[in-house]
Amino acid sequence: MKKQELIQKFAVEGNVVNIREYGNGHINRTELVETEQDGRKKRYIFQQINTDVFKDVDSLMENITGITSYLRKCIERQGGDPDREALQVIPVRDGRSYYRASDGSCYRMYLFITDAVCYDAVSRPEDFYESAQAFGNFQALLADYPADRLHETIPDFHHTGKRFEALCRAVREDACGRVSTVENEIAFVMAREGEMTVLTDLLEKGELPLRVTHNDTKLNNVMIDCQTGKGLCVIDLDTVMPGLSVYDFGDSIRFGANTAAEDETDLKKVSLDLEHYEVFVKGYLKGCRGSLTKKELAMLPVGAKLMTLECGIRFLTDYLSGDTYFRVHRERHNLDRCRTQFALVADMERKWEKMHEIVKKYMEK
Ligand code: ADP
Ligand code: GN1
Ligand code: MG
């Protein structure tokens, strides 16, 4: 089916006048669609859902429609603008939330949020502060969301111990004959084997609470208002599931407090920016509005380190398995990404005391 026809399956207004690839997500294929009716233009985000990653699209979309309608109500109650502060699913004309083509590929449409921007790197600490507050606020808004209504879209998504086991399997299988080229990286992980389950063990013992979390809190999953500079809308809701707040905190640090890009090849450029780290701690605590327990606060640095380690493990696993999960744009892309993550972990270890001191400073406020 032609792209135009596919788009017209959705309740969009007007005729399609422009389609172009959009964003830097690693999972879905995203396009910006522009339509026009009587001289009036409208924009939409059109996505092909990655069905290798999200096997049960009905459950995925049920989560998303449930969360977005819940958030819209909360935002309305607070006097906000639900069209800009929450994602809006544009349904298929038959009322469904997504379209499944005859070849099994699945598509969805969102209203494009205008006058807002997603950053791939922090250039102004204020933006990172805003993203922190937005992710904290997102969690606070969903605090009373009935978690039993959420499907687990990717089982054990942030179970670091299971991610470690998956890496061990990939090493044993050595599907592409790449193991011998990454011995240093494997050794880096093995040296930290004992740390993998620290947070999930605390969860099991009831020492950390299970919350409704976003689970993919990178900077380019939050939109910043171009006019006000405020955090506007949290996007990419595919992995909203019960999880750990410290991992949401950690994933943002992993991405936004790195002085280098996630796929930087010059590892000398990789380090933890403590100023950005501090700004994020401050914004996240403000957004969470005092809801984090003492234990969660104490574990924030561990969340940052383990999420970075876990992400590196996932990139390495995918590299060994033949790059089947994350979208790659060059040879060894996943390996480059893995190396930046491990370099960042090493720098966090060097700055460990400082990371704790900064959290303490804001705990006492
Ligand atoms: P992925 O899961 O592949 O990361 P995302 O849902 O995060 O996909 O979308 C990829 C990019 O598309 C985002 O980083 C953002 O730049 C842009 N985007 C997604 N949804 C919207 C929206 N509703 N309005 C404007 N831009 C959006
Ligand atoms: C993926 O979809 P995107 O690009 O926002 C991944 C995250 C990783 C991230 C690494 C569903 O996020 O878990 O942390 O890449 N999403 C999924 O950049 O696996
Ligand atoms: Mg994304």
Tab-separated table of C-alpha atoms and ligand atoms in Angstrom:
chain	number	residue	atom	x	y	z
A	1	MET	CA	0.000	0.000	0.000
A	2	LYS	CA	1.252	3.469	-0.830
A	3	LYS	CA	2.319	5.669	2.097
A	4	GLN	CA	-0.355	8.256	1.250
A	5	GLU	CA	-3.082	5.624	1.378
A	6	LEU	CA	-1.729	4.319	4.645
A	7	ILE	CA	-1.838	7.783	6.166
A	8	GLN	CA	-5.371	8.351	4.942
A	9	LYS	CA	-6.472	5.323	6.998
A	10	PHE	CA	-6.080	7.670	9.981
A	11	ALA	CA	-8.438	10.472	10.948
A	12	VAL	CA	-6.126	13.200	9.664
A	13	GLU	CA	-7.511	16.464	8.315
A	14	GLY	CA	-6.814	17.384	4.683
A	15	ASN	CA	-4.511	16.019	1.998
A	16	VAL	CA	-0.975	14.912	2.596
A	17	VAL	CA	1.457	17.487	1.174
A	18	ASN	CA	4.726	16.384	2.757
A	19	ILE	CA	6.274	13.353	4.467
A	20	ARG	CA	9.801	13.206	5.854
A	21	GLU	CA	11.830	11.055	8.238
A	22	TYR	CA	11.958	12.544	11.674
A	23	GLY	CA	13.768	12.291	15.007
A	24	ASN	CA	16.594	10.112	16.257
A	25	GLY	CA	14.790	7.257	17.992
A	26	HIS	CA	16.495	3.856	17.964
A	27	ILE	CA	13.346	1.753	17.865
A	28	ASN	CA	10.425	2.985	15.792
A	29	ARG	CA	10.450	4.517	12.322
A	30	THR	CA	9.148	8.053	12.729
A	31	GLU	CA	7.936	10.441	10.047
A	32	LEU	CA	6.568	13.936	10.083
A	33	VAL	CA	3.443	14.248	7.966
A	34	GLU	CA	2.074	17.563	6.795
A	35	THR	CA	-1.454	17.939	5.508
A	36	GLU	CA	-3.349	20.842	4.027
A	37	GLN	CA	-7.012	21.689	3.864
A	38	ASP	CA	-8.373	24.999	2.536
A	39	GLY	CA	-4.909	26.504	2.870
A	40	ARG	CA	-4.666	25.384	6.496
A	41	LYS	CA	-1.679	23.171	7.321
A	42	LYS	CA	-1.575	20.523	10.012
A	43	ARG	CA	1.251	18.293	11.211
A	44	TYR	CA	1.277	14.759	12.536
A	45	ILE	CA	3.809	12.210	13.741
A	46	PHE	CA	3.429	8.934	11.862
A	47	GLN	CA	5.219	5.903	13.255
A	48	GLN	CA	5.815	2.389	12.137
A	49	ILE	CA	5.825	0.458	15.380
A	50	ASN	CA	8.771	-1.880	15.770
A	51	THR	CA	6.963	-5.195	16.046
A	52	ASP	CA	10.183	-7.152	16.625
A	53	VAL	CA	10.536	-5.179	19.850
A	54	PHE	CA	6.840	-4.802	20.693
A	55	LYS	CA	5.313	-8.158	19.942
A	56	ASP	CA	1.859	-7.420	21.351
A	57	VAL	CA	0.771	-4.179	19.700
A	58	ASP	CA	-2.786	-4.370	21.106
A	59	SER	CA	-1.398	-4.288	24.636
A	60	LEU	CA	1.122	-1.591	23.748
A	61	MET	CA	-1.543	0.695	22.336
A	62	GLU	CA	-3.950	-0.066	25.173
A	63	ASN	CA	-1.277	1.198	27.564
A	64	ILE	CA	-0.733	4.323	25.512
A	65	THR	CA	-4.399	5.239	25.082
A	66	GLY	CA	-5.009	4.551	28.777
A	67	ILE	CA	-2.115	6.705	29.908
A	68	THR	CA	-2.686	9.560	27.484
A	69	SER	CA	-6.378	9.885	28.337
A	70	TYR	CA	-5.568	9.753	32.055
A	71	LEU	CA	-2.875	12.409	31.673
A	72	ARG	CA	-5.143	14.633	29.610
A	73	LYS	CA	-7.716	14.646	32.416
A	74	CYS	CA	-5.056	15.460	35.040
A	75	ILE	CA	-3.694	18.295	32.888
A	76	GLU	CA	-7.166	19.725	32.271
A	77	ARG	CA	-7.894	19.647	36.013
A	78	GLN	CA	-4.685	21.557	36.649
A	79	GLY	CA	-5.654	24.202	34.086
A	80	GLY	CA	-3.023	23.099	31.538
A	81	ASP	CA	-3.369	22.580	27.798
A	82	PRO	CA	-3.882	18.848	27.167
A	83	ASP	CA	-3.245	19.200	23.410
A	84	ARG	CA	0.299	20.395	24.051
A	85	GLU	CA	1.139	18.742	27.347
A	86	ALA	CA	0.051	15.200	26.504
A	87	LEU	CA	0.402	13.049	23.425
A	88	GLN	CA	-2.777	12.734	21.427
A	89	VAL	CA	-3.366	9.532	19.504
A	90	ILE	CA	-5.048	10.132	16.138
A	91	PRO	CA	-7.178	7.022	15.618
A	92	VAL	CA	-7.716	5.029	12.466
A	93	ARG	CA	-10.988	6.044	10.811
A	94	ASP	CA	-12.616	2.806	12.019
A	95	GLY	CA	-11.873	3.895	15.619
A	96	ARG	CA	-8.874	1.672	16.290
A	97	SER	CA	-5.773	3.131	17.891
A	98	TYR	CA	-3.396	1.717	15.273
A	99	TYR	CA	-3.450	0.235	11.784
A	100	ARG	CA	-2.236	-3.244	10.958
A	101	ALA	CA	-1.411	-3.726	7.268
A	102	SER	CA	-1.875	-7.058	5.500
A	103	ASP	CA	1.876	-7.783	5.771
A	104	GLY	CA	1.632	-7.435	9.572
A	105	SER	CA	3.373	-4.057	9.826
A	106	CYS	CA	1.743	-1.700	12.354
A	107	TYR	CA	1.360	2.076	12.277
A	108	ARG	CA	0.116	4.817	14.571
A	109	MET	CA	-0.379	8.544	14.389
A	110	TYR	CA	0.021	11.334	16.944
A	111	LEU	CA	-0.812	14.984	16.740
A	112	PHE	CA	2.468	16.847	16.207
A	113	ILE	CA	3.281	19.094	19.141
A	114	THR	CA	4.141	22.457	17.631
A	115	ASP	CA	6.509	25.165	18.889
A	116	ALA	CA	8.395	22.665	20.966
A	117	VAL	CA	11.720	20.918	20.570
A	118	CYS	CA	13.451	17.678	21.543
A	119	TYR	CA	17.184	17.924	22.199
A	120	ASP	CA	19.763	15.225	21.545
A	121	ALA	CA	22.292	16.854	23.846
A	122	VAL	CA	22.229	19.353	26.675
A	123	SER	CA	23.508	22.715	25.534
A	124	ARG	CA	21.874	24.757	28.300
A	125	PRO	CA	21.606	23.351	31.826
A	126	GLU	CA	18.175	25.030	32.091
A	127	ASP	CA	16.834	22.628	29.453
A	128	PHE	CA	18.116	19.647	31.380
A	129	TYR	CA	16.552	21.027	34.551
A	130	GLU	CA	13.235	21.348	32.713
A	131	SER	CA	13.464	17.789	31.393
A	132	ALA	CA	14.131	16.580	34.935
A	133	GLN	CA	11.116	18.360	36.286
A	134	ALA	CA	8.965	17.043	33.437
A	135	PHE	CA	9.998	13.422	34.066
A	136	GLY	CA	9.535	13.846	37.830
A	137	ASN	CA	6.142	15.421	37.264
A	138	PHE	CA	5.185	12.634	34.853
A	139	GLN	CA	5.810	10.125	37.606
A	140	ALA	CA	3.939	12.208	40.171
A	141	LEU	CA	0.922	12.499	37.822
A	142	LEU	CA	0.866	8.741	37.306
A	143	ALA	CA	1.286	7.930	41.002
A	144	ASP	CA	-2.391	6.966	41.277
A	145	TYR	CA	-2.678	5.322	37.865
A	146	PRO	CA	-3.983	1.782	38.335
A	147	ALA	CA	-0.787	-0.165	37.652
A	148	ASP	CA	-2.709	-3.418	37.165
A	149	ARG	CA	-4.169	-1.871	34.001
A	150	LEU	CA	-0.704	-1.684	32.466
A	151	HIS	CA	0.635	-4.478	30.291
A	152	GLU	CA	4.314	-5.291	30.494
A	153	THR	CA	5.221	-4.287	26.929
A	154	ILE	CA	8.762	-5.680	27.213
A	155	PRO	CA	9.111	-8.240	30.011
A	156	ASP	CA	12.000	-7.592	32.435
A	157	PHE	CA	12.900	-4.445	30.516
A	158	HIS	CA	15.080	-3.017	33.272
A	159	HIS	CA	16.009	-6.206	35.083
A	160	THR	CA	19.753	-5.592	34.916
A	161	GLY	CA	20.576	-9.122	36.120
A	162	LYS	CA	18.607	-10.632	33.236
A	163	ARG	CA	20.276	-8.247	30.796
A	164	PHE	CA	23.587	-9.548	32.112
A	165	GLU	CA	22.445	-13.147	31.568
A	166	ALA	CA	21.393	-12.271	28.014
A	167	LEU	CA	24.879	-10.915	27.388
A	168	CYS	CA	26.437	-14.128	28.739
A	169	ARG	CA	24.252	-16.126	26.342
A	170	ALA	CA	25.256	-13.914	23.411
A	171	VAL	CA	28.916	-14.398	24.334
A	172	ARG	CA	28.477	-18.185	24.449
A	173	GLU	CA	26.630	-18.226	21.121
A	174	ASP	CA	28.971	-15.747	19.411
A	175	ALA	CA	26.554	-15.602	16.469
A	176	CYS	CA	28.701	-13.253	14.355
A	177	GLY	CA	32.169	-14.269	15.481
A	178	ARG	CA	32.668	-10.899	17.199
A	179	VAL	CA	33.443	-12.041	20.750
A	180	SER	CA	37.208	-12.098	20.264
A	181	THR	CA	37.102	-8.396	19.303
A	182	VAL	CA	35.353	-7.239	22.486
A	183	GLU	CA	37.239	-9.022	25.236
A	184	ASN	CA	37.948	-5.776	27.128
A	185	GLU	CA	34.281	-4.827	27.115
A	186	ILE	CA	33.237	-8.286	28.306
A	187	ALA	CA	35.847	-8.139	31.076
A	188	PHE	CA	34.535	-4.710	32.114
A	189	VAL	CA	31.075	-6.208	32.627
A	190	MET	CA	32.318	-9.363	34.354
A	191	ALA	CA	34.242	-7.265	36.886
A	192	ARG	CA	30.900	-5.751	37.942
A	193	GLU	CA	28.841	-8.951	37.974
A	194	GLY	CA	28.094	-8.650	41.689
A	195	GLU	CA	26.403	-5.261	41.262
A	196	MET	CA	23.812	-6.201	38.632
A	197	THR	CA	20.908	-7.077	40.917
A	198	VAL	CA	21.427	-4.505	43.691
A	199	LEU	CA	18.299	-2.527	42.800
A	200	THR	CA	16.021	-5.370	41.752
A	201	ASP	CA	16.954	-7.166	45.006
A	202	LEU	CA	15.886	-4.098	46.998
A	203	LEU	CA	12.637	-4.091	45.054
A	204	GLU	CA	12.037	-7.759	45.843
A	205	LYS	CA	12.721	-7.147	49.519
A	206	GLY	CA	10.219	-4.297	49.496
A	207	GLU	CA	12.892	-1.718	50.264
A	208	LEU	CA	12.279	0.147	47.025
A	209	PRO	CA	8.690	0.785	45.846
A	210	LEU	CA	7.333	-0.327	42.499
A	211	ARG	CA	5.943	2.739	40.722
A	212	VAL	CA	4.488	3.556	37.331
A	213	THR	CA	7.593	4.743	35.524
A	214	HIS	CA	8.515	5.846	32.014
A	215	ASN	CA	11.557	3.601	31.604
A	216	ASP	CA	13.075	5.473	28.648
A	217	THR	CA	13.794	8.912	30.048
A	218	LYS	CA	16.333	10.205	27.609
A	219	LEU	CA	16.408	13.865	26.831
A	220	ASN	CA	14.941	13.407	23.356
A	221	ASN	CA	11.845	11.836	24.882
A	222	VAL	CA	10.692	15.123	26.382
A	223	MET	CA	9.548	18.206	24.504
A	224	ILE	CA	10.620	21.668	25.604
A	225	ASP	CA	8.370	24.633	24.798
A	226	CYS	CA	10.174	26.981	22.372
A	227	GLN	CA	8.464	30.088	23.757
A	228	THR	CA	8.699	29.517	27.493
A	229	GLY	CA	11.666	27.107	27.651
A	230	LYS	CA	9.585	24.942	30.016
A	231	GLY	CA	9.348	21.147	29.909
A	232	LEU	CA	6.120	20.644	28.003
A	233	CYS	CA	5.350	17.032	27.242
A	234	VAL	CA	6.841	13.626	27.953
A	235	ILE	CA	6.696	11.464	24.825
A	236	ASP	CA	7.671	7.928	23.757
A	237	LEU	CA	5.297	6.111	26.093
A	238	ASP	CA	6.000	2.616	24.736
A	239	THR	CA	7.733	1.452	27.880
A	240	VAL	CA	5.557	3.027	30.572
A	241	MET	CA	5.274	0.123	32.993
A	242	PRO	CA	5.673	-0.561	36.673
A	243	GLY	CA	9.341	0.058	37.443
A	244	LEU	CA	11.900	1.867	39.572
A	245	SER	CA	12.075	5.651	39.918
A	246	VAL	CA	15.837	5.401	40.407
A	247	TYR	CA	16.148	3.842	36.962
A	248	ASP	CA	14.154	6.690	35.387
A	249	PHE	CA	16.513	9.096	37.098
A	250	GLY	CA	19.470	7.010	35.993
A	251	ASP	CA	18.540	6.816	32.331
A	252	SER	CA	18.318	10.594	32.081
A	253	ILE	CA	21.741	10.970	33.684
A	254	ARG	CA	23.208	8.315	31.393
A	255	PHE	CA	22.156	10.275	28.336
A	256	GLY	CA	22.035	13.933	29.341
A	257	ALA	CA	24.880	14.220	31.868
A	258	ASN	CA	27.356	12.580	29.510
A	259	THR	CA	29.742	15.209	28.090
A	260	ALA	CA	29.736	13.265	24.815
A	261	ALA	CA	27.106	11.826	22.498
A	262	GLU	CA	25.858	8.297	23.099
A	263	ASP	CA	27.746	7.097	20.027
A	264	GLU	CA	30.921	9.229	20.326
A	265	THR	CA	33.961	7.350	19.048
A	266	ASP	CA	36.546	9.489	20.877
A	267	LEU	CA	36.232	8.099	24.395
A	268	LYS	CA	38.356	10.917	25.830
A	269	LYS	CA	35.311	13.120	25.349
A	270	VAL	CA	33.141	10.920	27.585
A	271	SER	CA	32.679	11.947	31.210
A	272	LEU	CA	30.000	12.638	33.781
A	273	ASP	CA	29.187	16.338	33.859
A	274	LEU	CA	28.627	16.968	37.557
A	275	GLU	CA	26.973	20.300	36.918
A	276	HIS	CA	24.378	18.642	34.701
A	277	TYR	CA	24.038	15.825	37.215
A	278	GLU	CA	23.284	18.325	39.975
A	279	VAL	CA	20.819	20.253	37.863
A	280	PHE	CA	18.973	17.032	37.103
A	281	VAL	CA	18.852	15.944	40.751
A	282	LYS	CA	17.348	19.298	41.662
A	283	GLY	CA	14.751	19.263	38.856
A	284	TYR	CA	13.761	15.631	39.325
A	285	LEU	CA	13.171	16.058	43.062
A	286	LYS	CA	11.111	19.174	42.391
A	287	GLY	CA	9.023	17.306	39.777
A	288	CYS	CA	8.477	14.310	42.074
A	289	ARG	CA	7.117	16.691	44.728
A	290	GLY	CA	8.554	14.941	47.738
A	291	SER	CA	7.181	11.545	46.786
A	292	LEU	CA	10.508	9.680	46.747
A	293	THR	CA	11.394	7.647	49.829
A	294	LYS	CA	14.677	8.076	51.705
A	295	LYS	CA	15.904	4.810	50.228
A	296	GLU	CA	15.068	5.899	46.685
A	297	LEU	CA	16.958	9.144	47.222
A	298	ALA	CA	19.949	7.294	48.616
A	299	MET	CA	19.941	4.955	45.623
A	300	LEU	CA	19.831	7.628	42.896
A	301	PRO	CA	23.572	7.398	42.135
A	302	VAL	CA	23.297	3.598	41.959
A	303	GLY	CA	20.396	4.032	39.512
A	304	ALA	CA	22.581	6.236	37.308
A	305	LYS	CA	25.485	3.812	37.314
A	306	LEU	CA	23.472	0.634	36.827
A	307	MET	CA	21.293	2.101	34.091
A	308	THR	CA	24.414	3.171	32.207
A	309	LEU	CA	25.989	-0.240	32.713
A	310	GLU	CA	22.761	-1.967	31.656
A	311	CYS	CA	22.443	0.125	28.522
A	312	GLY	CA	26.067	-0.648	27.614
A	313	ILE	CA	25.344	-4.336	28.170
A	314	ARG	CA	22.312	-4.109	25.871
A	315	PHE	CA	24.327	-2.399	23.115
A	316	LEU	CA	27.075	-5.013	23.467
A	317	THR	CA	24.582	-7.888	23.403
A	318	ASP	CA	23.028	-6.473	20.256
A	319	TYR	CA	26.444	-6.046	18.655
A	320	LEU	CA	27.287	-9.682	19.368
A	321	SER	CA	23.903	-10.840	18.088
A	322	GLY	CA	24.238	-9.023	14.752
A	323	ASP	CA	22.553	-5.646	15.434
A	324	THR	CA	18.978	-6.832	15.359
A	325	TYR	CA	17.417	-4.662	18.079
A	326	PHE	CA	18.657	-1.049	17.961
A	327	ARG	CA	18.635	0.844	14.660
A	328	VAL	CA	22.234	1.279	13.543
A	329	HIS	CA	23.579	3.755	11.001
A	330	ARG	CA	27.136	2.546	10.549
A	331	GLU	CA	29.369	-0.460	11.170
A	332	ARG	CA	30.140	-1.108	14.834
A	333	HIS	CA	27.568	1.527	15.826
A	334	ASN	CA	26.350	-0.581	18.743
A	335	LEU	CA	29.918	-1.230	19.836
A	336	ASP	CA	30.673	2.506	19.808
A	337	ARG	CA	27.546	3.087	21.880
A	338	CYS	CA	28.553	0.332	24.282
A	339	ARG	CA	32.010	1.816	24.757
A	340	THR	CA	30.691	5.275	25.642
A	341	GLN	CA	28.425	3.717	28.254
A	342	PHE	CA	31.272	1.821	29.880
A	343	ALA	CA	33.539	4.879	29.792
A	344	LEU	CA	30.783	6.799	31.534
A	345	VAL	CA	30.376	4.076	34.167
A	346	ALA	CA	34.119	4.257	34.839
A	347	ASP	CA	33.914	8.021	35.262
A	348	MET	CA	30.944	7.681	37.614
A	349	GLU	CA	33.045	5.315	39.716
A	350	ARG	CA	35.718	8.025	39.923
A	351	LYS	CA	33.103	10.625	40.909
A	352	TRP	CA	31.128	8.292	43.191
A	353	GLU	CA	31.530	10.267	46.435
A	354	LYS	CA	30.630	13.509	44.732
A	355	MET	CA	27.504	11.954	43.176
A	356	HIS	CA	26.319	10.954	46.654
A	357	GLU	CA	27.187	14.320	48.189
A	358	ILE	CA	25.107	16.144	45.601
A	359	VAL	CA	22.051	13.996	46.297
A	360	LYS	CA	22.513	14.520	50.059
A	361	LYS	CA	22.604	18.266	49.581
A	362	TYR	CA	19.124	18.187	48.025
A	363	MET	CA	17.753	15.577	50.450
A	364	GLU	CA	18.361	17.968	53.275
A	365	LYS	CA	16.620	20.879	51.569
B	1	ADP	P1	11.448	6.085	19.344
B	1	ADP	O1	10.753	5.089	20.202
B	1	ADP	O2	11.970	5.495	18.102
B	1	ADP	O3	12.484	6.827	20.121
B	1	ADP	P2	9.757	8.454	19.622
B	1	ADP	O4	8.313	8.242	19.958
B	1	ADP	O5	10.629	8.893	20.736
B	1	ADP	O6	10.332	7.143	18.904
B	1	ADP	O7	9.806	9.534	18.452
B	1	ADP	C1	11.018	9.877	17.815
B	1	ADP	C2	11.169	11.401	17.749
B	1	ADP	O8	10.050	11.995	17.067
B	1	ADP	C3	11.183	12.101	19.113
B	1	ADP	O9	12.465	12.108	19.689
B	1	ADP	C4	10.682	13.504	18.754
B	1	ADP	O10	11.731	14.288	18.216
B	1	ADP	C5	9.679	13.241	17.638
B	1	ADP	N1	8.275	13.173	18.137
B	1	ADP	C6	7.631	12.060	18.582
B	1	ADP	N2	6.366	12.337	18.915
B	1	ADP	C7	6.178	13.663	18.662
B	1	ADP	C8	5.043	14.564	18.743
B	1	ADP	N3	3.847	14.134	19.147
B	1	ADP	N4	5.221	15.855	18.367
B	1	ADP	C9	6.427	16.284	17.910
B	1	ADP	N5	7.518	15.491	17.801
B	1	ADP	C10	7.404	14.197	18.164
B	2	GN1	C1	15.918	3.108	22.888
B	2	GN1	O1	13.325	4.385	21.556
B	2	GN1	P1	14.456	5.206	22.057
B	2	GN1	O2	15.458	5.556	21.051
B	2	GN1	O3	13.896	6.402	22.819
B	2	GN1	C2	15.557	2.026	23.896
B	2	GN1	C3	15.975	2.467	25.293
B	2	GN1	C4	17.471	2.740	25.315
B	2	GN1	C5	17.777	3.796	24.266
B	2	GN1	C6	19.266	4.038	24.154
B	2	GN1	C7	12.181	0.359	23.722
B	2	GN1	O4	15.178	4.291	23.178
B	2	GN1	O5	15.681	1.442	26.225
B	2	GN1	O6	17.857	3.201	26.591
B	2	GN1	O7	17.301	3.386	22.966
B	2	GN1	N1	14.126	1.761	23.840
B	2	GN1	C8	13.645	0.514	23.826
B	2	GN1	O8	19.478	5.242	23.496
B	2	GN1	O9	14.381	-0.485	23.903
B	3	MG	MG	12.343	8.110	21.688
